[in-house]
mmCIF file of C-alpha atoms and ligand atoms in Angstrom:
data_model
loop_
_atom_site.group_PDB
_atom_site.id
_atom_site.type_symbol
_atom_site.label_atom_id
_atom_site.label_comp_id
_atom_site.label_asym_id
_atom_site.label_seq_id
_atom_site.Cartn_x
_atom_site.Cartn_y
_atom_site.Cartn_z
ATOM 1 C CA MET A 138 0.154 0.017 -0.024
ATOM 2 C CA LYS A 139 2.791 2.132 1.144
ATOM 3 C CA THR A 140 4.398 1.710 -2.254
ATOM 4 C CA LEU A 141 1.407 2.312 -4.311
ATOM 5 C CA ALA A 142 1.204 5.676 -2.815
ATOM 6 C CA THR A 143 4.874 6.666 -2.996
ATOM 7 C CA ALA A 144 4.312 6.052 -6.636
ATOM 8 C CA LEU A 145 1.289 7.613 -7.103
ATOM 9 C CA LEU A 146 2.901 10.690 -5.609
ATOM 10 C CA GLY A 147 5.450 10.573 -7.670
ATOM 11 C CA ALA A 148 3.794 10.203 -10.657
ATOM 12 C CA ALA A 149 1.584 13.460 -9.390
ATOM 13 C CA ALA A 150 4.972 15.067 -8.870
ATOM 14 C CA LEU A 151 6.355 14.550 -12.169
ATOM 15 C CA ALA A 152 3.209 15.266 -14.168
ATOM 16 C CA PHE A 153 3.455 18.973 -12.258
ATOM 17 C CA SER A 154 7.258 18.972 -12.906
ATOM 18 C CA VAL A 155 6.466 18.526 -16.495
ATOM 19 C CA ALA A 156 3.783 21.198 -16.725
ATOM 20 C CA ALA A 157 5.892 23.215 -14.656
ATOM 21 C CA ALA A 158 9.103 23.000 -17.270
ATOM 22 C CA GLN A 159 6.534 23.490 -19.991
ATOM 23 C CA ALA A 160 5.620 27.267 -18.758
ATOM 24 C CA GLU A 161 7.327 29.909 -20.656
ATOM 25 C CA ASP A 162 7.897 33.501 -20.307
ATOM 26 C CA TRP A 163 8.907 35.523 -23.303
ATOM 27 C CA ASP A 164 10.790 38.945 -23.026
ATOM 28 C CA MET A 165 8.687 40.923 -25.845
ATOM 29 C CA PRO A 166 10.618 44.252 -26.756
ATOM 30 C CA MET A 167 8.723 47.191 -28.019
ATOM 31 C CA ALA A 168 10.204 50.532 -29.265
ATOM 32 C CA TYR A 169 7.794 52.981 -28.169
ATOM 33 C CA ALA A 170 6.190 54.806 -25.364
ATOM 34 C CA ASP A 171 4.596 52.719 -22.571
ATOM 35 C CA SER A 172 1.520 54.465 -23.120
ATOM 36 C CA ASN A 173 1.181 54.086 -26.405
ATOM 37 C CA PHE A 174 -1.326 52.676 -28.079
ATOM 38 C CA HIS A 175 0.790 49.599 -30.062
ATOM 39 C CA THR A 176 2.001 49.121 -26.626
ATOM 40 C CA ASP A 177 -1.253 49.140 -24.716
ATOM 41 C CA ASN A 178 -2.591 46.977 -27.456
ATOM 42 C CA ALA A 179 0.496 44.339 -26.949
ATOM 43 C CA LYS A 180 -0.613 44.320 -23.166
ATOM 44 C CA ALA A 181 -3.762 42.950 -23.787
ATOM 45 C CA PHE A 182 -2.429 40.713 -26.426
ATOM 46 C CA ALA A 183 -0.157 39.316 -23.569
ATOM 47 C CA GLU A 184 -3.164 38.861 -20.986
ATOM 48 C CA CYS A 185 -5.387 37.307 -24.002
ATOM 49 C CA VAL A 186 -2.266 34.437 -24.403
ATOM 50 C CA ALA A 187 -1.534 34.333 -20.717
ATOM 51 C CA ALA A 188 -5.499 33.511 -20.374
ATOM 52 C CA ALA A 189 -6.215 31.269 -23.385
ATOM 53 C CA THR A 190 -3.024 29.149 -22.141
ATOM 54 C CA ASP A 191 -3.252 29.091 -18.600
ATOM 55 C CA GLY A 192 -0.343 30.453 -18.069
ATOM 56 C CA GLU A 193 1.815 28.409 -20.213
ATOM 57 C CA LEU A 194 2.911 31.048 -22.198
ATOM 58 C CA THR A 195 3.597 34.456 -20.586
ATOM 59 C CA PHE A 196 5.310 37.559 -22.177
ATOM 60 C CA THR A 197 6.975 40.266 -20.299
ATOM 61 C CA ILE A 198 6.728 43.709 -22.388
ATOM 62 C CA HIS A 199 9.680 45.741 -22.355
ATOM 63 C CA ALA A 200 8.669 48.994 -23.672
ATOM 64 C CA SER A 201 10.302 52.529 -24.917
ATOM 65 C CA GLY A 202 13.458 50.541 -26.257
ATOM 66 C CA SER A 203 14.323 49.373 -22.360
ATOM 67 C CA LEU A 204 15.525 46.159 -23.451
ATOM 68 C CA PHE A 205 16.436 46.516 -26.923
ATOM 69 C CA GLY A 206 16.587 49.838 -28.709
ATOM 70 C CA GLY A 207 14.044 50.175 -31.850
ATOM 71 C CA ALA A 208 16.887 49.300 -34.830
ATOM 72 C CA ASP A 209 17.924 45.914 -32.789
ATOM 73 C CA ILE A 210 14.215 44.540 -32.174
ATOM 74 C CA LYS A 211 14.373 42.551 -35.359
ATOM 75 C CA ARG A 212 17.623 41.414 -35.013
ATOM 76 C CA ALA A 213 17.381 40.350 -31.385
ATOM 77 C CA VAL A 214 14.350 38.167 -32.287
ATOM 78 C CA GLN A 215 15.888 36.665 -35.280
ATOM 79 C CA THR A 216 18.767 35.098 -33.390
ATOM 80 C CA GLY A 217 16.678 34.202 -29.797
ATOM 81 C CA GLN A 218 18.225 36.828 -27.608
ATOM 82 C CA ALA A 219 14.360 37.781 -27.200
ATOM 83 C CA LEU A 220 11.559 35.574 -28.217
ATOM 84 C CA ILE A 221 8.822 37.764 -29.426
ATOM 85 C CA GLY A 222 9.036 41.868 -30.264
ATOM 86 C CA GLU A 223 7.768 44.932 -32.011
ATOM 87 C CA ARG A 224 9.055 46.084 -34.953
ATOM 88 C CA LEU A 225 8.122 49.096 -37.669
ATOM 89 C CA LEU A 226 9.512 47.152 -40.426
ATOM 90 C CA SER A 227 9.721 49.884 -42.974
ATOM 91 C CA ALA A 228 12.901 51.012 -40.933
ATOM 92 C CA HIS A 229 14.394 47.663 -42.702
ATOM 93 C CA GLN A 230 13.784 48.761 -46.296
ATOM 94 C CA ASN A 231 17.375 48.546 -46.681
ATOM 95 C CA GLU A 232 17.200 44.682 -46.289
ATOM 96 C CA ASN A 233 14.500 43.994 -48.424
ATOM 97 C CA PRO A 234 12.152 46.684 -50.345
ATOM 98 C CA ILE A 235 8.949 45.046 -49.367
ATOM 99 C CA PHE A 236 9.459 46.065 -45.575
ATOM 100 C CA GLY A 237 8.863 49.320 -47.041
ATOM 101 C CA VAL A 238 5.779 49.072 -48.973
ATOM 102 C CA ASP A 239 3.753 50.683 -45.993
ATOM 103 C CA SER A 240 5.655 53.735 -46.669
ATOM 104 C CA VAL A 241 5.494 54.576 -50.199
ATOM 105 C CA PRO A 242 4.455 58.030 -50.137
ATOM 106 C CA PHE A 243 0.479 58.709 -50.716
ATOM 107 C CA LEU A 244 0.114 54.926 -52.099
ATOM 108 C CA ALA A 245 -2.273 53.940 -48.978
ATOM 109 C CA ALA A 246 -3.071 57.105 -47.663
ATOM 110 C CA SER A 247 -6.193 55.984 -45.602
ATOM 111 C CA PHE A 248 -6.976 53.472 -42.583
ATOM 112 C CA ASP A 249 -9.033 51.838 -45.587
ATOM 113 C CA ASP A 250 -6.251 51.879 -48.206
ATOM 114 C CA ALA A 251 -3.829 50.708 -45.956
ATOM 115 C CA ALA A 252 -5.897 47.693 -44.806
ATOM 116 C CA THR A 253 -6.539 46.705 -48.587
ATOM 117 C CA LEU A 254 -2.549 47.418 -49.157
ATOM 118 C CA TRP A 255 -1.696 44.810 -45.594
ATOM 119 C CA GLU A 256 -4.065 42.502 -47.174
ATOM 120 C CA ALA A 257 -2.051 42.227 -50.371
ATOM 121 C CA THR A 258 1.054 42.496 -48.720
ATOM 122 C CA ARG A 259 0.575 39.821 -45.748
ATOM 123 C CA PRO A 260 1.218 36.602 -47.652
ATOM 124 C CA VAL A 261 4.537 38.001 -49.103
ATOM 125 C CA LEU A 262 5.344 39.282 -46.205
ATOM 126 C CA GLU A 263 5.247 36.375 -43.937
ATOM 127 C CA ARG A 264 7.167 34.124 -46.328
ATOM 128 C CA ILE A 265 10.045 36.743 -46.262
ATOM 129 C CA LEU A 266 10.047 36.740 -42.474
ATOM 130 C CA ASP A 267 9.935 33.293 -42.611
ATOM 131 C CA GLU A 268 13.204 32.807 -44.427
ATOM 132 C CA GLN A 269 14.606 35.138 -41.772
ATOM 133 C CA ASN A 270 13.456 32.733 -38.695
ATOM 134 C CA LEU A 271 10.751 34.822 -37.925
ATOM 135 C CA VAL A 272 7.013 34.297 -37.659
ATOM 136 C CA LEU A 273 4.528 37.131 -38.268
ATOM 137 C CA LEU A 274 1.885 37.403 -35.640
ATOM 138 C CA TYR A 275 -0.173 40.326 -36.476
ATOM 139 C CA SER A 276 0.245 43.835 -37.673
ATOM 140 C CA VAL A 277 -1.230 47.238 -36.519
ATOM 141 C CA PRO A 278 -1.115 50.562 -38.115
ATOM 142 C CA TRP A 279 -0.047 54.106 -37.075
ATOM 143 C CA PRO A 280 -2.317 56.983 -37.864
ATOM 144 C CA PRO A 281 -1.471 58.854 -41.232
ATOM 145 C CA GLN A 282 1.748 60.789 -41.058
ATOM 146 C CA GLY A 283 2.408 64.469 -41.329
ATOM 147 C CA PHE A 284 4.764 66.997 -40.735
ATOM 148 C CA TYR A 285 6.247 68.989 -37.385
ATOM 149 C CA PHE A 286 8.126 72.300 -37.750
ATOM 150 C CA ASN A 287 9.052 75.101 -35.514
ATOM 151 C CA LYS A 288 7.495 77.872 -38.087
ATOM 152 C CA PRO A 289 4.712 78.063 -40.521
ATOM 153 C CA VAL A 290 5.596 76.053 -43.771
ATOM 154 C CA THR A 291 2.929 76.276 -46.685
ATOM 155 C CA SER A 292 5.442 75.505 -49.418
ATOM 156 C CA LEU A 293 8.964 73.312 -49.807
ATOM 157 C CA ALA A 294 10.505 76.645 -50.173
ATOM 158 C CA ASP A 295 9.804 77.529 -46.491
ATOM 159 C CA ALA A 296 11.247 73.954 -45.092
ATOM 160 C CA GLN A 297 14.479 74.498 -47.382
ATOM 161 C CA GLY A 298 17.289 73.017 -45.122
ATOM 162 C CA VAL A 299 15.244 72.170 -42.364
ATOM 163 C CA LYS A 300 16.841 69.213 -39.986
ATOM 164 C CA PHE A 301 14.385 66.876 -40.474
ATOM 165 C CA ARG A 302 13.874 63.580 -38.096
ATOM 166 C CA THR A 303 12.957 60.676 -39.952
ATOM 167 C CA TYR A 304 12.474 56.939 -38.802
ATOM 168 C CA ASN A 305 12.776 54.931 -42.001
ATOM 169 C CA ALA A 306 14.324 55.043 -45.471
ATOM 170 C CA ALA A 307 11.255 56.455 -47.215
ATOM 171 C CA GLY A 308 11.332 59.810 -44.404
ATOM 172 C CA ASP A 309 14.990 60.128 -45.574
ATOM 173 C CA ARG A 310 14.472 59.907 -49.327
ATOM 174 C CA MET A 311 11.367 62.073 -48.868
ATOM 175 C CA ALA A 312 13.107 64.674 -46.928
ATOM 176 C CA GLU A 313 15.926 64.864 -49.415
ATOM 177 C CA LEU A 314 13.715 65.615 -52.612
ATOM 178 C CA ALA A 315 12.179 68.139 -50.127
ATOM 179 C CA GLY A 316 15.319 70.034 -49.793
ATOM 180 C CA MET A 317 15.490 69.011 -46.180
ATOM 181 C CA LEU A 318 18.351 67.462 -43.979
ATOM 182 C CA PRO A 319 17.133 63.919 -42.806
ATOM 183 C CA VAL A 320 18.627 62.438 -39.691
ATOM 184 C CA LYS A 321 17.549 59.227 -38.765
ATOM 185 C CA ILE A 322 16.166 58.793 -34.764
ATOM 186 C CA GLU A 323 14.342 56.584 -33.016
ATOM 187 C CA ALA A 324 10.795 57.943 -31.252
ATOM 188 C CA ALA A 325 12.481 57.410 -28.085
ATOM 189 C CA GLU A 326 15.265 59.354 -28.310
ATOM 190 C CA LEU A 327 13.174 61.927 -30.023
ATOM 191 C CA ASN A 328 12.832 64.861 -27.279
ATOM 192 C CA GLN A 329 16.447 64.870 -26.815
ATOM 193 C CA ALA A 330 16.923 65.370 -30.631
ATOM 194 C CA LEU A 331 14.688 68.129 -30.491
ATOM 195 C CA SER A 332 16.050 69.889 -27.241
ATOM 196 C CA THR A 333 19.556 69.739 -28.892
ATOM 197 C CA GLY A 334 18.677 71.400 -31.825
ATOM 198 C CA VAL A 335 19.867 67.959 -33.682
ATOM 199 C CA ALA A 336 16.106 68.092 -35.420
ATOM 200 C CA ASP A 337 13.713 70.567 -35.964
ATOM 201 C CA GLY A 338 11.113 69.118 -37.830
ATOM 202 C CA PHE A 339 9.631 65.557 -38.248
ATOM 203 C CA VAL A 340 7.830 63.189 -39.732
ATOM 204 C CA SER A 341 5.442 61.074 -37.728
ATOM 205 C CA SER A 342 1.857 60.897 -36.905
ATOM 206 C CA GLY A 343 -0.328 63.025 -33.678
ATOM 207 C CA SER A 344 0.143 59.473 -32.116
ATOM 208 C CA THR A 345 4.056 60.099 -31.171
ATOM 209 C CA GLY A 346 3.663 64.126 -31.107
ATOM 210 C CA TYR A 347 1.360 63.577 -28.096
ATOM 211 C CA ASP A 348 3.274 60.499 -26.504
ATOM 212 C CA ARG A 349 6.397 62.662 -26.510
ATOM 213 C CA LYS A 350 4.732 65.961 -25.693
ATOM 214 C CA VAL A 351 6.638 67.629 -28.627
ATOM 215 C CA TRP A 352 4.501 70.992 -28.253
ATOM 216 C CA GLU A 353 7.048 71.740 -25.660
ATOM 217 C CA PHE A 354 9.668 72.297 -28.707
ATOM 218 C CA LEU A 355 7.552 72.686 -31.457
ATOM 219 C CA SER A 356 5.000 75.133 -32.864
ATOM 220 C CA HIS A 357 3.043 73.407 -36.246
ATOM 221 C CA PHE A 358 1.350 70.221 -37.128
ATOM 222 C CA TYR A 359 0.433 69.721 -40.887
ATOM 223 C CA GLU A 360 -1.738 66.833 -41.534
ATOM 224 C CA ALA A 361 -0.371 65.665 -45.136
ATOM 225 C CA ASP A 362 -1.836 61.795 -44.617
ATOM 226 C CA ALA A 363 1.304 60.675 -46.391
ATOM 227 C CA TRP A 364 1.684 56.773 -45.650
ATOM 228 C CA LEU A 365 0.150 54.726 -42.514
ATOM 229 C CA PRO A 366 3.701 53.106 -41.490
ATOM 230 C CA ARG A 367 3.035 49.556 -39.499
ATOM 231 C CA ASN A 368 4.280 47.992 -36.512
ATOM 232 C CA HIS A 369 4.591 43.991 -36.875
ATOM 233 C CA VAL A 370 4.701 41.517 -33.892
ATOM 234 C CA PHE A 371 6.844 38.266 -34.939
ATOM 235 C CA ALA A 372 8.406 35.380 -32.712
ATOM 236 C CA ASN A 373 11.474 33.549 -33.424
ATOM 237 C CA LYS A 374 10.633 30.775 -35.441
ATOM 238 C CA ASP A 375 12.488 28.113 -33.470
ATOM 239 C CA ALA A 376 10.715 28.888 -30.706
ATOM 240 C CA TRP A 377 7.394 29.134 -32.111
ATOM 241 C CA ASN A 378 8.005 25.522 -33.167
ATOM 242 C CA GLY A 379 8.772 24.270 -30.002
ATOM 243 C CA LEU A 380 5.386 25.475 -28.794
ATOM 244 C CA SER A 381 2.144 22.505 -28.937
ATOM 245 C CA ALA A 382 -0.138 23.348 -31.448
ATOM 246 C CA ASP A 383 -2.650 24.283 -28.812
ATOM 247 C CA ILE A 384 -0.831 27.446 -27.670
ATOM 248 C CA GLN A 385 -0.014 28.064 -31.462
ATOM 249 C CA SER A 386 -3.283 28.303 -31.780
ATOM 250 C CA ASP A 387 -4.147 30.516 -28.647
ATOM 251 C CA VAL A 388 -1.275 32.720 -29.424
ATOM 252 C CA ARG A 389 -2.922 33.024 -33.314
ATOM 253 C CA GLY A 390 -6.320 33.683 -32.006
ATOM 254 C CA CYS A 391 -4.982 36.372 -29.603
ATOM 255 C CA ALA A 392 -2.641 37.740 -32.628
ATOM 256 C CA ALA A 393 -6.518 38.454 -34.527
ATOM 257 C CA LEU A 394 -7.798 40.141 -32.195
ATOM 258 C CA ALA A 395 -4.825 42.102 -31.353
ATOM 259 C CA GLU A 396 -4.185 43.171 -35.206
ATOM 260 C CA TYR A 397 -8.610 44.167 -35.141
ATOM 261 C CA SER A 398 -8.404 45.787 -31.866
ATOM 262 C CA GLY A 399 -4.883 47.769 -32.382
ATOM 263 C CA THR A 400 -6.415 48.664 -35.652
ATOM 264 C CA TRP A 401 -9.219 50.610 -34.510
ATOM 265 C CA ARG A 402 -6.998 51.851 -31.113
ATOM 266 C CA ALA A 403 -4.920 53.561 -33.974
ATOM 267 C CA VAL A 404 -8.493 55.240 -35.718
ATOM 268 C CA HIS A 405 -9.456 56.395 -32.633
ATOM 269 C CA TYR A 406 -6.018 57.578 -31.325
ATOM 270 C CA THR A 407 -5.676 59.794 -34.473
ATOM 271 C CA ALA A 408 -8.625 62.495 -33.779
ATOM 272 C CA PHE A 409 -7.982 62.400 -29.961
ATOM 273 C CA THR A 410 -4.284 62.960 -30.552
ATOM 274 C CA LEU A 411 -4.725 65.931 -32.947
ATOM 275 C CA GLY A 412 -7.084 67.544 -30.199
ATOM 276 C CA GLU A 413 -4.453 67.147 -27.786
ATOM 277 C CA LEU A 414 -1.653 68.542 -29.736
ATOM 278 C CA ALA A 415 -4.081 71.647 -30.539
ATOM 279 C CA ALA A 416 -4.956 71.704 -26.777
ATOM 280 C CA ASN A 417 -1.478 72.074 -25.801
ATOM 281 C CA GLY A 418 -0.934 74.818 -28.122
ATOM 282 C CA MET A 419 0.223 73.429 -31.416
ATOM 283 C CA ASP A 420 -1.014 74.881 -34.471
ATOM 284 C CA VAL A 421 -2.618 71.703 -36.477
ATOM 285 C CA GLY A 422 -4.247 71.784 -39.979
ATOM 286 C CA VAL A 423 -4.034 70.013 -43.072
ATOM 287 C CA VAL A 424 -0.882 70.631 -45.672
ATOM 288 C CA SER A 425 -1.643 73.847 -48.038
ATOM 289 C CA PRO A 426 -2.940 73.092 -51.481
ATOM 290 C CA GLN A 427 0.738 74.135 -52.687
ATOM 291 C CA LEU A 428 2.561 72.145 -50.304
ATOM 292 C CA LYS A 429 0.608 68.960 -50.805
ATOM 293 C CA GLY A 430 1.078 69.477 -54.697
ATOM 294 C CA GLU A 431 4.828 69.428 -53.935
ATOM 295 C CA LEU A 432 4.541 66.438 -51.891
ATOM 296 C CA GLU A 433 2.703 64.298 -54.206
ATOM 297 C CA ASN A 434 4.929 64.941 -56.750
ATOM 298 C CA ILE A 435 7.667 63.479 -54.491
ATOM 299 C CA GLY A 436 5.265 60.443 -54.016
ATOM 300 C CA ALA A 437 5.405 59.717 -57.659
ATOM 301 C CA THR A 438 8.882 60.108 -57.966
ATOM 302 C CA MET A 439 8.937 57.560 -55.037
ATOM 303 C CA THR A 440 6.617 55.151 -56.234
ATOM 304 C CA GLY A 441 8.757 54.485 -59.173
ATOM 305 C CA GLU A 442 11.554 54.102 -57.410
ATOM 306 C CA TRP A 443 10.107 51.620 -54.895
ATOM 307 C CA LEU A 444 8.290 49.743 -58.043
ATOM 308 C CA ASN A 445 11.595 49.687 -59.483
ATOM 309 C CA ASP A 446 13.564 48.162 -56.633
ATOM 310 C CA ALA A 447 10.536 45.853 -55.204
ATOM 311 C CA GLY A 448 10.866 43.856 -58.418
ATOM 312 C CA ALA A 449 8.106 40.645 -59.271
ATOM 313 C CA ASP A 450 7.283 40.609 -55.350
ATOM 314 C CA GLY A 451 6.334 44.749 -55.434
ATOM 315 C CA LYS A 452 4.602 44.562 -58.848
ATOM 316 C CA ALA A 453 2.403 41.461 -57.202
ATOM 317 C CA ILE A 454 1.366 43.575 -54.339
ATOM 318 C CA ILE A 455 0.524 46.195 -56.120
ATOM 319 C CA ASP A 456 -1.143 44.997 -58.751
ATOM 320 C CA ALA A 457 -3.034 42.661 -55.936
ATOM 321 C CA TYR A 458 -3.862 45.932 -54.047
ATOM 322 C CA ARG A 459 -5.254 48.072 -56.635
ATOM 323 C CA ALA A 460 -7.312 44.838 -58.047
ATOM 324 C CA ALA A 461 -8.864 44.824 -54.324
ATOM 325 C CA ARG A 462 -9.462 48.996 -53.876
HETATM 326 N N1 LIG B 750 5.079 57.292 -34.901
HETATM 327 C C1 LIG B 750 6.552 56.288 -35.000
HETATM 328 C C2 LIG B 750 6.433 55.915 -36.277
HETATM 329 C C3 LIG B 750 5.421 56.163 -36.869
HETATM 330 C C4 LIG B 750 4.589 57.325 -36.042
HETATM 331 O O1 LIG B 750 3.329 57.815 -36.429
HETATM 332 C C5 LIG B 750 7.440 57.321 -35.036
HETATM 333 O O2 LIG B 750 7.541 58.814 -35.167
HETATM 334 O O3 LIG B 750 8.507 56.757 -34.931
#
């Protein structure tokens, strides 16, 4: 009898230790403010996964570039230094032009068009990321991109020589074609760049202007609706393949939910943050017709350049996008 009880106890302990050994916590580096809607959305995603898996898989979020700076997050997840992370892939357009499809100026400049472009892009991007040891989980757009300055700017002539902070190759190229001086800086370092005069203008959404309280440095925000770049959440493929099919399916379900809810958060955050910029004293309004025309000319040049660089994959995405629009 005693032997049986000991054996049963031993088996129970073994079962418990197997379950305990399976529980995993993955660091999740993110580049943007702790209060940003992408970060908030990822917190809800992590809660969803923890609940769905009964705590067998949890994510620990590190916001504001605190674990890895934005530029290092993709590599960290590829190499397994972190097993899940979020990154604005258009910042890696130099690796593959497809990463920049969401930032071709005026190609998809509304939430609806951005969603259509994303549907056309997703299968191609999943394949490219898979080849880089990454599994795409979900993607959420930023609000439409506009321009911040420390003076009124109604035409490109007014912007000549402005030191212009950007976050990706499209921003650099646009600034260059516009006669400005681009300087690439992560959002987490934006305030330092503005306060030290490294930059006196930048491209972004109302969201980042609000998150970073840029009214302390700049006076004007011009809504240009130039593009809606996306953040993408992806996992390390080896770690992903080590998860059970049940857990993978839980994560997929939570990811679909996060993509949906994150997209709506972006829509609502747009009006809210533009209102906050104005409430804090900034001059907020749409770009002048002249500036809009000048920017659209630059956009047409850049669309041609991008299509040229992006080859067959790029053409397939754009054809699918235009057919679905
Ligand atoms: N905010 C991020 C990317 C796009 C946006 O709206 C930034 O400025 O870095």
